Amino acid sequence: MRGRLSSLLENRPVAVGLALRLVLAVALPVLLDDGLLLRGVRYTDVDYDVFSDAAAHAACGRSPYARHTYRYTPFLASLLALPLRCEGTQGGLVGAVLSTRYFGKILFCVADVVCGHIIALLRRRGRRLSRASGYPGGGPDGGGKKWLALSLELKDALWWLYNPLPINICTRGSAESLVVLLPVLATVAIADMYETEPAMSRRWRGARPILLRACLAGVLHGIGIHAKLYPVIYTVSFMANFSRQQQQRKRMFAMDSMQRQQHSPGDVGWGHLLSVEMRVLEGPKAYYGSGTDTTFPWRHPLRIMVLAMLWVQRLFFTMSSILFLLCSAGTVAGLTYLAYYYHGQEALDEGLLYHFGRVDHRHNYSMY
């Protein structure tokens, strides 16, 4: 029995994680909210009541901000209002699932499981790349001391799918799982699959896949920022990541070209592609003239400024990073305009500007 249970947890983590969440999302509110087990102890998050009431307003054609304390994107209420607009779902199991009491929680649980599945896939991919590059042990949790003698598949699932913290958050009716899902999907779009491709296929693909992934990641990142402001802190890191990928691809193409011309690989590299930056950093005589010190220019503010400007340009101002930034900003601006178009100034005041002036230190949006 124990072996079968262990096999189920390792081989079916998505199904087990989803089933566990759905059971808890249905059973615990019945036991606690309805007072069957403990009276006065509530399991459902109070924000879920706010979501449900706002969805009811949206289903009736009213503004979701008619619900006091609803200070989120209006599209969340419209999403939760979808089953209320469907006819013929008032009875039976389907009606119970599509009711405001359970529909949002089921949606949040599914989003949470998708997040966990993506995290597990990224960890497996990291191990494959580590083994391919000769990393001892094969990457994340693949080497070193064994803890609790768990399999790698079970460790991957424990990071999120079997983690009690995200399970508790999504089953209580918090929309954080949806907010987390968007940055995670953006990370997947950004993940450099280029390293796993055969050398011959890499030579012919060019920069087009990077630009396509930059657009996709920018749109997803923009949706995440519109849904909740905090993913904006990842923007600079994402731009640097795309720039690094583009520079690495440019370097690899240059190395292939030089090898075909029977030049040694040492003639090509970061110093060849970023020759100006390298020369500013190393300070050779060829760039600054004879008699120039070749150490880092601590005592030369102008040279340090030039070096900083060159590296900022290399890290952030490539075609892919700029395209990512434009898609992100365009998506945020477009969604914000739609919210303003349908709900007026109230959408800006309650859904965005309120969070810059609140003094409640217990929430992530507080600016104090």
Coordinates of C-alpha atoms in Angstrom, one line a residue:
M1 CA 0.0 0.0 0.0
R2 CA 2.8 2.4 0.9
G3 CA 4.6 1.6 -2.3
R4 CA 1.5 2.3 -4.4
L5 CA 0.9 5.6 -2.6
S6 CA 4.5 6.6 -3.1
S7 CA 4.3 5.7 -6.8
L8 CA 1.1 7.7 -7.2
L9 CA 2.6 10.8 -5.6
E10 CA 5.7 10.6 -7.8
N11 CA 4.1 9.7 -11.1
R12 CA 0.8 11.7 -10.9
P13 CA 1.7 14.9 -9.1
V14 CA -0.6 17.1 -11.2
A15 CA -3.7 14.9 -10.7
V16 CA -3.0 14.4 -7.0
G17 CA -2.3 18.0 -6.4
L18 CA -5.5 19.1 -8.2
A19 CA -7.6 16.5 -6.4
L20 CA -6.2 17.5 -3.1
R21 CA -7.0 21.2 -3.7
L22 CA -10.5 20.6 -5.0
V23 CA -11.4 18.4 -2.0
L24 CA -10.1 20.9 0.5
A25 CA -11.8 23.8 -1.4
V26 CA -15.1 22.1 -1.1
A27 CA -14.9 20.3 2.3
L28 CA -13.3 22.8 4.5
P29 CA -15.7 25.7 3.9
V30 CA -18.6 23.2 4.6
L31 CA -17.0 22.1 7.8
L32 CA -15.8 25.5 9.0
D33 CA -17.8 28.3 7.3
D34 CA -21.1 26.4 7.8
G35 CA -20.3 25.6 11.4
L36 CA -20.4 21.8 11.1
L37 CA -17.0 21.3 12.8
L38 CA -16.2 24.6 14.5
R39 CA -18.4 27.5 15.1
G40 CA -16.9 31.0 14.7
V41 CA -13.9 29.8 12.6
R42 CA -14.0 30.8 9.0
Y43 CA -11.9 29.2 6.3
T44 CA -12.8 31.2 3.2
D45 CA -10.8 34.3 2.7
V46 CA -12.8 37.5 3.1
D47 CA -11.4 38.7 -0.2
Y48 CA -13.3 35.9 -1.9
D49 CA -16.6 37.3 -0.7
V50 CA -15.5 40.6 -2.3
F51 CA -14.7 38.9 -5.6
S52 CA -18.0 37.1 -5.5
D53 CA -20.1 40.2 -4.8
A54 CA -18.2 42.1 -7.5
A55 CA -18.8 39.3 -10.0
A56 CA -22.6 39.5 -9.2
H57 CA -22.5 43.2 -9.9
A58 CA -20.7 42.6 -13.2
A59 CA -23.1 39.9 -14.2
C60 CA -26.0 42.3 -13.8
G61 CA -24.3 44.9 -15.9
R62 CA -23.2 47.1 -13.0
S63 CA -19.7 48.2 -12.1
P64 CA -17.8 45.7 -9.9
Y65 CA -16.6 48.7 -7.9
A66 CA -20.1 49.0 -6.6
R67 CA -19.0 46.4 -4.1
H68 CA -17.2 48.3 -1.3
T69 CA -13.5 47.5 -0.9
Y70 CA -13.2 45.9 -4.4
R71 CA -9.9 47.4 -5.5
Y72 CA -8.7 45.0 -8.2
T73 CA -8.8 44.9 -12.0
P74 CA -12.4 44.9 -13.3
F75 CA -11.5 42.0 -15.6
L76 CA -11.2 39.7 -12.6
A77 CA -14.8 40.3 -11.7
S78 CA -15.8 39.8 -15.3
L79 CA -14.0 36.5 -15.4
L80 CA -15.7 35.2 -12.2
A81 CA -19.0 36.5 -13.6
L82 CA -19.0 34.2 -16.6
P83 CA -21.0 31.3 -15.0
L84 CA -23.6 33.8 -13.7
R85 CA -24.3 34.8 -17.3
C86 CA -24.9 31.3 -18.4
E87 CA -28.5 30.1 -18.4
G88 CA -29.6 26.7 -17.4
T89 CA -26.9 26.1 -14.8
Q90 CA -29.0 26.6 -11.6
G91 CA -29.4 23.1 -10.5
G92 CA -27.4 19.8 -10.1
L93 CA -23.7 19.3 -9.9
V94 CA -22.9 21.7 -12.8
G95 CA -24.9 24.4 -11.1
A96 CA -23.0 23.9 -7.8
V97 CA -19.7 24.0 -9.6
L98 CA -20.6 27.1 -11.5
S99 CA -22.0 28.9 -8.5
T100 CA -20.1 31.9 -7.0
R101 CA -19.3 29.8 -4.0
Y102 CA -17.1 27.3 -5.8
F103 CA -16.3 28.6 -9.3
G104 CA -13.7 31.1 -8.3
K105 CA -12.0 28.6 -6.0
I106 CA -11.9 25.9 -8.6
L107 CA -10.4 28.4 -11.1
F108 CA -7.7 29.5 -8.6
C109 CA -6.9 25.9 -7.8
V110 CA -6.4 25.0 -11.4
A111 CA -4.2 28.0 -11.9
D112 CA -2.2 27.0 -8.8
V113 CA -1.7 23.5 -10.2
V114 CA -0.5 24.9 -13.5
C115 CA 2.1 27.0 -11.7
G116 CA 3.3 23.9 -9.8
H117 CA 3.5 21.9 -13.0
I118 CA 5.5 24.6 -14.8
I119 CA 8.0 24.8 -11.9
A120 CA 8.5 21.0 -12.0
L121 CA 9.1 21.1 -15.8
L122 CA 11.7 23.9 -15.3
R123 CA 13.5 22.0 -12.6
R124 CA 13.7 18.9 -14.9
R125 CA 14.9 20.9 -17.8
G126 CA 17.6 22.5 -15.5
R127 CA 18.8 19.0 -14.6
R128 CA 19.0 18.0 -18.3
L129 CA 21.0 21.1 -19.2
S130 CA 23.3 20.5 -16.2
R131 CA 24.0 16.9 -17.1
A132 CA 24.6 18.0 -20.7
S133 CA 27.2 20.6 -19.5
G134 CA 28.9 18.1 -17.2
Y135 CA 27.7 19.6 -14.0
P136 CA 28.3 17.2 -11.1
G137 CA 25.1 15.5 -9.9
G138 CA 23.0 16.8 -12.8
G139 CA 21.6 20.1 -11.5
P140 CA 18.9 21.0 -9.0
D141 CA 18.8 18.5 -6.2
G142 CA 20.6 16.0 -8.4
G143 CA 23.8 15.8 -6.5
G144 CA 25.2 16.3 -3.0
K145 CA 23.6 14.8 0.1
K146 CA 20.4 13.0 -0.3
W147 CA 17.7 14.4 1.9
L148 CA 14.9 12.0 3.2
A149 CA 15.8 9.6 0.4
L150 CA 13.2 11.2 -1.9
S151 CA 13.1 10.8 -5.6
L152 CA 13.7 13.8 -7.9
E153 CA 10.1 13.7 -9.1
L154 CA 8.8 13.9 -5.6
K155 CA 11.1 16.7 -4.7
D156 CA 9.9 18.7 -7.8
A157 CA 6.3 18.2 -6.7
L158 CA 7.1 19.2 -3.1
W159 CA 8.3 22.6 -4.2
W160 CA 4.7 23.7 -5.1
L161 CA 2.2 21.0 -5.9
Y162 CA 2.4 19.4 -2.4
N163 CA 3.4 22.6 -0.6
P164 CA 0.8 23.4 2.1
L165 CA 1.2 27.1 1.8
P166 CA 0.0 27.6 -1.8
I167 CA -2.6 24.9 -1.2
N168 CA -4.0 26.9 1.7
I169 CA -3.9 30.2 -0.2
C170 CA -5.8 29.0 -3.3
T171 CA -8.3 26.8 -1.5
R172 CA -9.3 29.7 0.7
G173 CA -10.3 31.7 -2.4
S174 CA -7.3 34.0 -2.9
A175 CA -6.6 35.2 -6.4
E176 CA -2.9 35.1 -5.8
S177 CA -2.5 31.9 -7.8
L178 CA -3.7 33.7 -10.9
V179 CA -1.4 36.6 -10.3
V180 CA 1.5 34.2 -9.8
L181 CA 0.7 32.2 -12.9
L182 CA 1.2 35.2 -15.2
P183 CA 4.9 35.9 -14.1
V184 CA 5.6 32.2 -14.2
L185 CA 4.3 31.9 -17.8
A186 CA 6.4 34.9 -18.7
T187 CA 9.4 33.2 -17.2
V188 CA 8.7 30.1 -19.3
A189 CA 8.4 32.2 -22.5
I190 CA 11.8 33.8 -21.6
A191 CA 13.5 30.5 -20.7
D192 CA 16.3 29.9 -23.2
M193 CA 15.4 26.7 -25.1
Y194 CA 18.2 27.6 -27.5
E195 CA 20.8 25.7 -25.4
T196 CA 19.0 22.4 -25.9
E197 CA 18.9 22.5 -29.7
P198 CA 21.4 20.7 -31.9
A199 CA 24.2 22.7 -33.2
M200 CA 23.0 22.5 -36.9
S201 CA 19.5 23.7 -36.1
R202 CA 20.8 26.6 -34.0
R203 CA 22.7 27.9 -37.0
W204 CA 19.6 28.3 -39.1
R205 CA 17.1 29.7 -36.7
G206 CA 18.5 33.2 -36.3
A207 CA 17.1 35.8 -34.0
R208 CA 13.4 35.4 -34.9
P209 CA 12.5 33.0 -32.1
I210 CA 14.0 35.4 -29.5
L211 CA 11.9 38.2 -30.9
L212 CA 8.8 36.1 -30.9
R213 CA 9.4 35.0 -27.3
A214 CA 10.1 38.6 -26.3
C215 CA 6.7 39.6 -27.7
L216 CA 4.9 36.7 -25.9
A217 CA 6.7 37.3 -22.6
G218 CA 6.0 41.1 -22.9
V219 CA 2.3 40.5 -23.3
L220 CA 2.1 38.1 -20.4
H221 CA 4.3 40.3 -18.2
G222 CA 2.0 43.3 -19.0
I223 CA -1.1 41.3 -18.0
G224 CA 0.6 40.4 -14.7
I225 CA 1.5 44.0 -14.0
H226 CA -2.1 45.1 -14.8
A227 CA -3.5 42.4 -12.5
K228 CA -1.1 43.3 -9.7
L229 CA 1.7 45.9 -9.6
Y230 CA 4.5 43.9 -8.1
P231 CA 5.6 42.0 -11.2
V232 CA 7.0 45.3 -12.5
I233 CA 10.1 44.6 -10.4
Y234 CA 11.1 41.8 -12.7
T235 CA 11.1 44.0 -15.8
V236 CA 14.8 44.9 -15.7
S237 CA 15.9 41.3 -15.0
F238 CA 13.8 40.1 -18.0
M239 CA 15.3 42.7 -20.3
A240 CA 18.8 41.8 -19.2
N241 CA 18.0 38.1 -19.8
F242 CA 16.9 38.7 -23.4
S243 CA 19.9 40.9 -24.1
R244 CA 22.2 38.1 -22.8
Q245 CA 20.5 35.6 -25.0
Q246 CA 20.8 37.8 -28.0
Q247 CA 24.5 38.5 -27.3
Q248 CA 25.2 34.8 -26.8
R249 CA 23.5 33.9 -30.1
K250 CA 25.5 36.6 -31.9
R251 CA 28.7 35.3 -30.4
M252 CA 27.9 31.7 -31.4
F253 CA 27.1 32.7 -35.0
A254 CA 30.3 34.6 -35.1
M255 CA 32.3 31.6 -33.8
D256 CA 30.7 29.3 -36.4
S257 CA 31.6 31.8 -39.1
M258 CA 35.1 32.1 -38.0
Q259 CA 35.5 28.3 -37.7
R260 CA 34.3 27.9 -41.3
Q261 CA 37.0 30.4 -42.3
Q262 CA 39.5 28.3 -40.4
H263 CA 40.2 30.8 -37.7
S264 CA 40.7 29.7 -34.1
P265 CA 37.8 30.1 -31.7
G266 CA 40.0 32.3 -29.6
D267 CA 39.7 35.1 -32.2
V268 CA 36.0 35.4 -31.3
G269 CA 34.3 35.9 -28.0
W270 CA 33.0 38.6 -25.7
G271 CA 36.1 40.6 -26.4
H272 CA 35.4 40.5 -30.1
L273 CA 31.7 41.2 -29.9
L274 CA 32.1 43.7 -27.1
S275 CA 35.5 45.0 -28.0
V276 CA 34.8 48.5 -26.9
E277 CA 33.5 47.4 -23.5
M278 CA 36.5 45.1 -23.0
R279 CA 39.0 47.7 -24.0
V280 CA 37.4 50.3 -21.7
L281 CA 37.4 47.8 -18.9
E282 CA 41.0 46.6 -19.4
G283 CA 42.3 50.0 -20.6
P284 CA 44.8 48.8 -23.2
K285 CA 47.1 51.2 -24.9
A286 CA 45.4 50.6 -28.3
Y287 CA 42.3 52.4 -26.9
Y288 CA 43.6 55.0 -24.5
G289 CA 47.1 55.5 -25.9
S290 CA 50.5 54.7 -24.6
G291 CA 51.2 55.0 -21.0
T292 CA 47.7 54.2 -19.8
D293 CA 47.2 52.1 -16.8
T294 CA 45.6 48.8 -17.6
T295 CA 43.9 48.3 -14.2
F296 CA 40.2 49.1 -13.6
P297 CA 39.8 52.9 -13.8
W298 CA 38.8 53.6 -10.2
R299 CA 40.5 57.1 -10.4
H300 CA 39.1 58.0 -13.8
P301 CA 35.4 59.0 -13.4
L302 CA 35.0 59.7 -17.1
R303 CA 36.2 56.2 -18.0
I304 CA 34.0 54.7 -15.4
M305 CA 31.0 56.6 -16.8
V306 CA 31.8 55.5 -20.3
L307 CA 32.1 51.9 -19.1
A308 CA 28.8 52.0 -17.3
M309 CA 27.0 53.5 -20.3
L310 CA 28.4 50.8 -22.6
W311 CA 27.4 48.0 -20.3
V312 CA 23.9 49.4 -19.8
Q313 CA 23.6 49.6 -23.6
R314 CA 24.7 46.0 -23.9
L315 CA 22.5 44.7 -21.1
F316 CA 19.2 46.6 -21.9
F317 CA 19.2 48.1 -25.4
T318 CA 19.1 45.2 -27.7
M319 CA 16.2 44.5 -30.1
S320 CA 14.7 41.7 -28.0
S321 CA 14.9 43.6 -24.7
I322 CA 13.3 46.8 -26.3
L323 CA 10.6 44.7 -27.9
F324 CA 9.9 43.1 -24.6
L325 CA 9.6 46.5 -22.9
L326 CA 7.3 47.9 -25.6
C327 CA 5.0 44.9 -25.5
S328 CA 4.8 45.0 -21.7
A329 CA 4.1 48.7 -21.6
G330 CA 1.6 48.5 -24.5
T331 CA -0.3 45.7 -22.8
V332 CA -0.5 47.5 -19.5
A333 CA -1.6 50.7 -21.2
G334 CA -4.1 48.9 -23.3
L335 CA -5.7 47.0 -20.4
T336 CA -5.8 50.1 -18.3
Y337 CA -7.4 52.1 -21.1
L338 CA -10.1 49.4 -21.5
A339 CA -10.8 49.5 -17.8
Y340 CA -11.1 53.2 -17.9
Y341 CA -13.3 53.1 -21.0
Y342 CA -15.8 50.7 -19.5
H343 CA -15.8 51.9 -15.9
G344 CA -14.5 55.5 -16.0
Q345 CA -12.3 57.2 -13.4
E346 CA -13.5 54.8 -10.8
A347 CA -11.4 52.0 -12.3
L348 CA -8.2 54.2 -12.0
D349 CA -9.0 55.4 -8.5
E350 CA -10.0 52.1 -7.0
G351 CA -8.0 49.6 -9.0
L352 CA -4.7 51.5 -9.3
L353 CA -4.2 54.9 -7.7
Y354 CA -5.7 53.8 -4.3
H355 CA -2.8 51.5 -3.8
F356 CA -0.2 54.3 -4.0
G357 CA -1.9 56.3 -1.2
R358 CA -3.0 53.6 1.3
V359 CA -1.4 53.5 4.7
D360 CA -2.3 49.9 5.6
H361 CA 1.1 48.3 6.2
R362 CA -0.4 44.8 6.1
H363 CA -0.8 44.7 2.4
N364 CA 1.8 44.4 -0.4
Y365 CA 0.6 47.5 -2.2
S366 CA 1.4 49.9 0.7
M367 CA 3.9 52.6 -0.3
Y368 CA 4.7 53.2 3.4

